[in-house]
Every structure is written in C-alpha cells, then in structure tokens.
Tab-separated table of C-alpha atoms in Angstrom:
chain	number	residue	atom	x	y	z
A	1	UNK	CA	0.000	0.000	0.000
A	2	UNK	CA	1.340	3.414	-0.943
A	3	UNK	CA	-0.107	6.805	-1.694
A	4	UNK	CA	-1.561	9.892	-0.041
A	5	UNK	CA	-4.669	10.353	2.069
A	6	UNK	CA	-6.306	13.786	2.179
A	7	UNK	CA	-7.396	13.814	5.821
A	8	UNK	CA	-9.683	16.437	7.350
A	9	UNK	CA	-8.015	16.773	10.744
A	10	UNK	CA	-10.515	17.288	13.565
A	11	UNK	CA	-9.998	19.837	16.316
A	12	UNK	CA	-8.334	18.814	19.562
A	13	UNK	CA	-5.741	16.307	18.360
A	14	UNK	CA	-2.192	16.633	17.079
A	15	UNK	CA	-1.025	15.869	13.566
A	16	UNK	CA	0.960	12.946	14.947
A	17	UNK	CA	-2.224	11.590	16.534
A	18	UNK	CA	-3.577	11.364	12.984
A	19	UNK	CA	-0.463	9.519	11.798
A	20	UNK	CA	-0.747	7.118	14.722
A	21	UNK	CA	-4.399	6.380	13.908
A	22	UNK	CA	-3.575	5.710	10.236
A	23	UNK	CA	-0.727	3.379	11.204
A	24	UNK	CA	-2.966	1.434	13.540
A	25	UNK	CA	-5.814	1.109	11.034
A	26	UNK	CA	-3.680	0.262	7.993
A	27	UNK	CA	-1.050	-1.895	9.640
A	28	UNK	CA	1.598	0.080	7.726
A	29	UNK	CA	4.450	1.442	9.820
A	30	UNK	CA	5.793	3.868	7.249
A	31	UNK	CA	3.334	6.747	7.571
A	32	UNK	CA	3.997	10.485	7.768
A	33	UNK	CA	2.205	13.807	7.372
A	34	UNK	CA	3.039	16.828	5.243
A	35	UNK	CA	2.858	19.948	7.378
A	36	UNK	CA	1.902	20.148	11.046
A	37	UNK	CA	-1.472	21.521	12.087
A	38	UNK	CA	-1.881	22.766	15.657
A	39	UNK	CA	-4.362	20.846	17.862
A	40	UNK	CA	-6.857	23.735	17.668
A	41	UNK	CA	-6.669	23.809	13.853
A	42	UNK	CA	-8.737	21.696	11.473
A	43	UNK	CA	-8.612	20.910	7.789
A	44	UNK	CA	-6.346	19.448	5.154
A	45	UNK	CA	-3.588	17.185	6.462
A	46	UNK	CA	-2.009	15.101	3.683
A	47	UNK	CA	-0.830	11.755	5.057
A	48	UNK	CA	1.660	9.639	3.111
A	49	UNK	CA	1.617	5.848	3.313
A	50	UNK	CA	4.441	3.489	2.361
A	51	UNK	CA	7.169	4.843	0.115
A	52	UNK	CA	4.960	7.823	-0.744
A	53	UNK	CA	6.592	9.260	2.397
A	54	UNK	CA	9.620	9.883	0.190
A	55	UNK	CA	7.597	12.509	-1.679
A	56	UNK	CA	6.483	14.468	1.382
A	57	UNK	CA	9.084	17.162	0.687
A	58	UNK	CA	7.174	18.110	-2.444
A	59	UNK	CA	4.142	18.962	-0.318
A	60	UNK	CA	6.055	20.719	2.433
A	61	UNK	CA	7.215	23.191	-0.228
A	62	UNK	CA	3.745	23.483	-1.799
A	63	UNK	CA	1.493	26.518	-1.540
A	64	UNK	CA	-1.021	26.342	1.301
A	65	UNK	CA	-4.310	28.108	2.030
A	66	UNK	CA	-6.065	28.835	5.319
A	67	UNK	CA	-9.246	30.426	6.569
A	68	UNK	CA	-8.440	32.111	9.862
A	69	UNK	CA	-10.577	33.761	12.486
A	70	UNK	CA	-8.555	36.530	14.123
A	71	UNK	CA	-9.776	38.228	17.291
A	72	UNK	CA	-8.448	41.748	17.753
A	73	UNK	CA	-7.897	43.355	21.133
A	74	UNK	CA	-6.435	40.339	22.932
A	75	UNK	CA	-2.887	39.033	22.614
A	76	UNK	CA	-2.007	35.662	24.115
A	77	UNK	CA	1.204	33.815	24.940
A	78	UNK	CA	0.443	31.141	22.336
A	79	UNK	CA	-0.934	33.599	19.743
A	80	UNK	CA	-4.104	31.484	19.602
A	81	UNK	CA	-7.131	30.694	21.770
A	82	UNK	CA	-5.332	27.987	23.761
A	83	UNK	CA	-4.162	30.620	26.248
A	84	UNK	CA	-7.071	33.026	25.766
A	85	UNK	CA	-7.823	33.012	29.501
A	86	UNK	CA	-4.216	34.127	30.125
A	87	UNK	CA	-4.082	37.163	27.860
A	88	UNK	CA	-0.738	38.956	27.790
A	89	UNK	CA	-2.418	42.213	26.743
A	90	UNK	CA	-5.938	43.566	26.261
A	91	UNK	CA	-7.016	46.692	24.421
A	92	UNK	CA	-10.105	48.651	25.481
A	93	UNK	CA	-13.218	47.534	23.609
A	94	UNK	CA	-13.858	51.060	22.382
A	95	UNK	CA	-10.371	51.230	20.846
A	96	UNK	CA	-10.978	48.041	18.881
A	97	UNK	CA	-14.459	49.180	17.854
A	98	UNK	CA	-13.030	52.454	16.532
A	99	UNK	CA	-10.879	50.636	13.967
A	100	UNK	CA	-12.276	51.043	10.478
A	101	UNK	CA	-12.413	48.186	8.007
A	102	UNK	CA	-10.355	50.302	5.619
A	103	UNK	CA	-7.608	50.678	8.232
A	104	UNK	CA	-7.599	46.922	8.842
A	105	UNK	CA	-7.366	46.145	5.122
A	106	UNK	CA	-4.549	48.664	4.712
A	107	UNK	CA	-2.580	47.103	7.567
A	108	UNK	CA	-3.234	43.590	6.256
A	109	UNK	CA	-1.890	44.535	2.822
A	110	UNK	CA	1.506	45.370	4.320
A	111	UNK	CA	2.016	41.678	5.133
A	112	UNK	CA	1.540	40.479	1.535
A	113	UNK	CA	4.700	39.301	-0.206
A	114	UNK	CA	8.071	38.379	1.227
A	115	UNK	CA	8.822	39.312	4.812
A	116	UNK	CA	10.763	38.281	7.901
A	117	UNK	CA	8.381	36.657	10.384
A	118	UNK	CA	9.097	35.962	14.052
A	119	UNK	CA	7.736	32.474	14.840
A	120	UNK	CA	5.427	32.080	17.842
A	121	UNK	CA	7.160	31.272	21.135
A	122	UNK	CA	4.948	28.178	21.272
A	123	UNK	CA	6.078	26.482	18.066
A	124	UNK	CA	7.796	23.248	17.045
A	125	UNK	CA	10.898	25.055	15.826
A	126	UNK	CA	13.957	23.540	17.451
A	127	UNK	CA	16.995	25.238	18.901
A	128	UNK	CA	19.847	23.014	20.064
A	129	UNK	CA	17.489	20.075	19.615
A	130	UNK	CA	14.826	21.560	21.885
A	131	UNK	CA	11.333	22.467	20.585
A	132	UNK	CA	10.464	26.071	21.362
A	133	UNK	CA	7.082	25.162	22.883
A	134	UNK	CA	8.682	23.012	25.595
A	135	UNK	CA	10.924	25.845	26.714
A	136	UNK	CA	7.977	28.264	26.608
A	137	UNK	CA	5.867	25.960	28.791
A	138	UNK	CA	8.643	25.993	31.383
A	139	UNK	CA	8.532	29.770	31.356
A	140	UNK	CA	11.892	29.936	29.579
A	141	UNK	CA	10.985	30.964	26.014
A	142	UNK	CA	13.743	30.672	23.440
A	143	UNK	CA	14.990	33.688	21.534
A	144	UNK	CA	13.846	32.694	18.066
A	145	UNK	CA	15.147	34.496	15.004
A	146	UNK	CA	12.814	35.916	12.341
A	147	UNK	CA	12.534	33.691	9.264
A	148	UNK	CA	11.863	34.560	5.619
A	149	UNK	CA	8.289	33.718	4.607
A	150	UNK	CA	5.931	34.517	1.745
A	151	UNK	CA	2.255	35.469	1.867
A	152	UNK	CA	0.955	35.193	-1.681
A	153	UNK	CA	-2.461	36.643	-0.805
A	154	UNK	CA	-4.269	37.921	2.289
A	155	UNK	CA	-7.980	38.733	2.032
A	156	UNK	CA	-10.330	40.135	4.662
A	157	UNK	CA	-13.546	38.189	4.053
A	158	UNK	CA	-15.733	39.576	6.820
A	159	UNK	CA	-15.694	41.415	10.120
A	160	UNK	CA	-17.917	40.859	13.133
A	161	UNK	CA	-16.955	43.369	15.795
A	162	UNK	CA	-13.428	42.465	16.934
A	163	UNK	CA	-13.429	39.196	14.949
A	164	UNK	CA	-11.959	39.115	11.446
A	165	UNK	CA	-12.204	36.267	8.941
A	166	UNK	CA	-9.083	36.232	6.777
A	167	UNK	CA	-8.126	33.987	3.869
A	168	UNK	CA	-4.399	33.288	3.670
A	169	UNK	CA	-2.377	31.860	0.782
A	170	UNK	CA	1.222	31.281	1.767
A	171	UNK	CA	4.422	29.330	1.294
A	172	UNK	CA	6.220	26.946	3.617
A	173	UNK	CA	7.122	27.895	7.165
A	174	UNK	CA	4.374	30.508	7.436
A	175	UNK	CA	2.650	30.916	10.817
A	176	UNK	CA	-0.886	32.281	10.645
A	177	UNK	CA	-0.698	32.767	14.421
A	178	UNK	CA	2.247	35.112	13.884
A	179	UNK	CA	0.244	37.031	11.274
A	180	UNK	CA	-2.597	37.509	13.776
A	181	UNK	CA	-0.150	38.731	16.416
A	182	UNK	CA	1.661	41.094	14.051
A	183	UNK	CA	-1.530	42.445	12.471
A	184	UNK	CA	-2.927	43.181	15.919
A	185	UNK	CA	0.244	44.982	16.903
A	186	UNK	CA	0.278	46.975	13.653
A	187	UNK	CA	-3.237	48.155	14.522
A	188	UNK	CA	-2.168	48.953	18.078
A	189	UNK	CA	-4.597	46.550	19.767
A	190	UNK	CA	-3.019	43.097	19.694
A	191	UNK	CA	-4.623	39.984	18.263
A	192	UNK	CA	-4.677	36.205	18.189
A	193	UNK	CA	-6.055	33.331	16.103
A	194	UNK	CA	-9.354	32.178	17.579
A	195	UNK	CA	-10.061	29.535	14.901
A	196	UNK	CA	-8.063	28.135	11.995
A	197	UNK	CA	-8.881	25.813	9.106
A	198	UNK	CA	-6.436	24.767	6.409
A	199	UNK	CA	-8.268	24.627	3.101
A	200	UNK	CA	-5.533	23.542	0.701
A	201	UNK	CA	-2.079	21.965	0.551
A	202	UNK	CA	-0.781	21.705	-3.009
A	203	UNK	CA	-3.326	19.616	-4.963
A	204	UNK	CA	-5.299	18.588	-1.864
A	205	UNK	CA	-8.365	20.675	-0.975
A	206	UNK	CA	-10.735	20.705	1.976
A	207	UNK	CA	-13.756	20.002	-0.227
A	208	UNK	CA	-12.349	16.535	-0.981
A	209	UNK	CA	-10.810	15.857	2.444
A	210	UNK	CA	-11.980	12.744	4.309
A	211	UNK	CA	-12.825	12.700	8.035
A	212	UNK	CA	-10.275	10.738	10.049
A	213	UNK	CA	-12.825	8.254	11.389
A	214	UNK	CA	-14.015	7.432	7.861
A	215	UNK	CA	-10.450	6.922	6.627
A	216	UNK	CA	-9.502	4.626	9.501
A	217	UNK	CA	-12.682	2.590	9.028
A	218	UNK	CA	-11.941	2.062	5.322
A	219	UNK	CA	-8.283	1.228	5.992
A	220	UNK	CA	-9.177	-1.275	8.699
A	221	UNK	CA	-11.757	-2.948	6.443
A	222	UNK	CA	-9.275	-3.162	3.573
A	223	UNK	CA	-6.655	-4.642	5.886
A	224	UNK	CA	-9.154	-7.280	6.998
A	225	UNK	CA	-9.869	-8.206	3.385
A	226	UNK	CA	-13.363	-6.751	3.409
A	227	UNK	CA	-14.794	-4.692	0.533
A	228	UNK	CA	-13.671	-1.097	1.012
A	229	UNK	CA	-13.465	2.049	-1.096
A	230	UNK	CA	-9.706	2.311	-0.598
A	231	UNK	CA	-9.067	3.310	-4.218
A	232	UNK	CA	-11.314	6.330	-3.738
A	233	UNK	CA	-9.425	7.526	-0.658
A	234	UNK	CA	-5.839	6.683	-1.581
A	235	UNK	CA	-4.276	9.105	-4.063
A	236	UNK	CA	-1.386	7.867	-6.203
A	237	UNK	CA	2.038	9.042	-4.996
A	238	UNK	CA	2.538	11.129	-8.131
A	239	UNK	CA	-0.541	13.198	-7.300
A	240	UNK	CA	1.860	15.585	-5.556
A	241	UNK	CA	4.082	15.858	-8.643
A	242	UNK	CA	1.557	17.265	-11.117
A	243	UNK	CA	3.261	20.017	-13.070
A	244	UNK	CA	6.676	18.358	-12.969
A	245	UNK	CA	8.344	17.420	-16.280
A	246	UNK	CA	7.823	13.812	-17.377
A	247	UNK	CA	10.310	11.278	-18.722
A	248	UNK	CA	9.058	8.023	-20.250
A	249	UNK	CA	11.556	5.170	-19.884
A	250	UNK	CA	11.950	2.231	-22.234
A	251	UNK	CA	12.695	-1.194	-20.739
A	252	UNK	CA	16.469	-0.727	-20.842
A	253	UNK	CA	16.353	2.714	-19.209
A	254	UNK	CA	13.875	1.419	-16.624
A	255	UNK	CA	16.272	-1.370	-15.664
A	256	UNK	CA	19.120	1.138	-15.354
A	257	UNK	CA	17.030	3.450	-13.191
A	258	UNK	CA	16.072	0.598	-10.882
A	259	UNK	CA	19.798	-0.075	-10.431
A	260	UNK	CA	20.440	3.602	-9.678
A	261	UNK	CA	22.322	4.237	-12.912
A	262	UNK	CA	22.340	7.468	-14.906
A	263	UNK	CA	20.111	7.236	-17.976
A	264	UNK	CA	20.188	9.088	-21.270
A	265	UNK	CA	16.747	8.502	-22.807
A	266	UNK	CA	16.638	8.410	-26.590
A	267	UNK	CA	14.742	10.039	-28.092
A	268	UNK	CA	14.679	12.707	-25.398
A	269	UNK	CA	11.030	12.897	-24.353
A	270	UNK	CA	10.504	15.560	-21.729
A	271	UNK	CA	6.987	16.893	-21.558
A	272	UNK	CA	6.512	20.088	-19.604
A	273	UNK	CA	9.820	21.615	-20.763
A	274	UNK	CA	10.150	23.614	-23.997
A	275	UNK	CA	13.900	24.296	-23.821
A	276	UNK	CA	16.941	22.203	-22.865
A	277	UNK	CA	16.577	21.527	-19.134
A	278	UNK	CA	18.778	23.232	-16.578
A	279	UNK	CA	21.225	21.232	-14.525
A	280	UNK	CA	19.499	20.229	-11.299
A	281	UNK	CA	15.995	20.174	-12.777
A	282	UNK	CA	13.953	17.316	-11.350
A	283	UNK	CA	11.499	15.253	-13.382
A	284	UNK	CA	9.255	12.262	-12.745
A	285	UNK	CA	10.240	9.157	-14.651
A	286	UNK	CA	7.648	6.569	-15.654
A	287	UNK	CA	7.788	3.046	-16.989
A	288	UNK	CA	6.048	2.442	-20.303
A	289	UNK	CA	2.987	1.088	-18.452
A	290	UNK	CA	2.552	4.379	-16.581
A	291	UNK	CA	3.943	3.270	-13.208
A	292	UNK	CA	6.039	5.870	-11.381
A	293	UNK	CA	9.631	4.592	-11.462
A	294	UNK	CA	11.760	7.394	-10.063
A	295	UNK	CA	12.462	11.031	-9.446
A	296	UNK	CA	15.393	11.937	-11.696
A	297	UNK	CA	17.687	14.958	-11.669
A	298	UNK	CA	19.241	16.425	-14.809
A	299	UNK	CA	23.046	16.412	-14.695
A	300	UNK	CA	23.589	18.080	-18.048
A	301	UNK	CA	23.896	16.772	-21.604
A	302	UNK	CA	20.532	15.028	-21.159
A	303	UNK	CA	21.914	12.704	-18.487
A	304	UNK	CA	19.390	11.949	-15.754
A	305	UNK	CA	20.365	10.602	-12.350
A	306	UNK	CA	17.662	8.769	-10.361
A	307	UNK	CA	17.604	10.386	-6.916
A	308	UNK	CA	14.583	8.437	-5.643
A	309	UNK	CA	13.651	5.053	-7.038
A	310	UNK	CA	10.286	3.412	-6.419
A	311	UNK	CA	9.616	-0.296	-6.240
A	312	UNK	CA	7.586	-1.688	-9.150
A	313	UNK	CA	3.862	-1.452	-8.524
A	314	UNK	CA	0.715	-1.435	-10.574
A	315	UNK	CA	0.307	1.516	-12.918
A	316	UNK	CA	-0.230	4.846	-11.229
A	317	UNK	CA	-3.768	6.124	-10.851
A	318	UNK	CA	-2.759	9.158	-12.883
A	319	UNK	CA	-1.725	7.114	-15.930
A	320	UNK	CA	-1.081	8.542	-18.412
A	321	UNK	CA	0.929	10.991	-16.304
A	322	UNK	CA	-0.642	14.417	-15.992
A	323	UNK	CA	1.678	17.254	-16.949
C-alpha cells in the first residue's frame, strides 16, 4: 500500500495523533504527514503511506491556504485561543471598535509578499534540539530568530466586531498565528487566532478531504480483506508531482534506473519543458505502463540521475501521467 490520504483533521488532536491512527488502522508502519497543524486547527492534512513518504518534501514546499478567524484586542502567549484566559495584553473595547475596516485592510496589505516573520514562542521550531514550545511551557521561552516567509495573498472576508475572517495563501514555514499577532500589533490593539482551518495543501483541498474516522474505518476494512473504497481515498504518490516534467523510460532505461544508474533517454522525451533543461531540474520518470519509477535529476547533456527510485507497482492512478 502506498499513496496519499487527504485527511480532514478534527480539532483537539495533534497531527501525529492522525499519523498514529492511520498506522494502527492500515497496519503500515511507514506513515507520515506533510505539514503540522496545531491541535486547535482543522482541515487538510495530507498523510503519506508506504514509500509515498519519500515525496512528502514536495508537499512541504507546496502553496497552502487557510481560513483564519482573528480576534483583535487580545494578545495571548500562544498567539491562539489555547491561552485566551491568560491574555498577555488587552485593548479597550472602544479602541478596537473604533478601527475602520479600511484601516484593517490597509494594515493587512503590508504583510503580503516576502517578509521576515518571528515564529510564535509556542512552536515546534527547534533550537539546540529543543522544541520552542517546551521551553515556553517551562517559562523559559527561546529567543527565536525571524525567518523569511511569503504570503501570496491575504484577504479580509468579513468582520464581526473584533473578529476578522481572513483567507491566507502562503508558502512553507508561514505561521498564521504570527500574522494575527503582528496584524494586531500593527493596529495597536493586539490579536490572536481564535479559529483556523487549512483549506488547501498543493493539490489537496478541503472540499475533498476525508474525516479521520471514515479513513480509519476504510483502511481497517481493507486490511481485513473486506470490501472497502480504498481506491477512492488513496491518491497515487505522483498526485503531488503534477506540473513536474515527465520522462518516459523504455525497458532498458527502466532497468538502469532501478539499479540507480544514470540514464540518457533516446529520443529525449521531456513533456513540460520547452527548452533544454537546466542542470538540477527534477522530473518524474515513468515506466512504459505508466507506473512511477523514479524522481530523476538532470546532470547536463541530457543525463538523468535517479535520486529516488520506487519499487515496481501497478500503474499509477494518474496514468497517463498528468503534466
């Protein structure tokens, strides 16, 4: 069994709790997730099974989307509602109420694009092997350094008093909690995330996400040999590679790739690329039957080195490969 599950993570559990549940239901030990969601967050959590875990990096780097509820006027130690009863600062209600929607939108626009973002004190970022949240819980918060992040789009969807609903499209390493904190400070009133839902990670969207209990039920039934809609839930590993260039291997090249040898396909089929490829470009290599065989890296002069080789399996669900 290998592929990706698009799980709709419920509130109140960790991302690793989801991984643990999938392992238990499927009987597969090699399971991992692509991008941590906080316990109070819900939504899209891609989970890789089997050697699809080797493609998780492609999702970690993928664009993500969130729908966040930001409450102005209250700043918390965790930058979310987990510590709402222990607010680190509170602005007068009348000050928050006096903020115009235009002023909020103007402030929000300043966070679009590339910026240096200070991660929340309660985060999984490690320093000297120690997660920041553990130090923060001991009352000894680490001095974290700002990190480069990208917000592709930030949209104010609605406002209900001090509560804003914001849609966020961002790159890897982006903390929506930090955005809420920094937006609140820019407006002079403080702020925190009071609810958060991830709506997209790369090709996986919330509209198609499967509740965790449904996924574990199907996996357990499939493991027991009972009829189950596993094919509907399990996305082919190459689902996360759509848009990558494609190499089709003949039998000789396929054998070489499986042995880890450099290949020089002739003719040089490379869909998705109109000009000679740059050194270092990665492409997905398929057997003639459409099964994903490897991730290959161009070394120049049309030589391709397989950097990740996949065991033979039935043809990919995306056959013929989607460019």
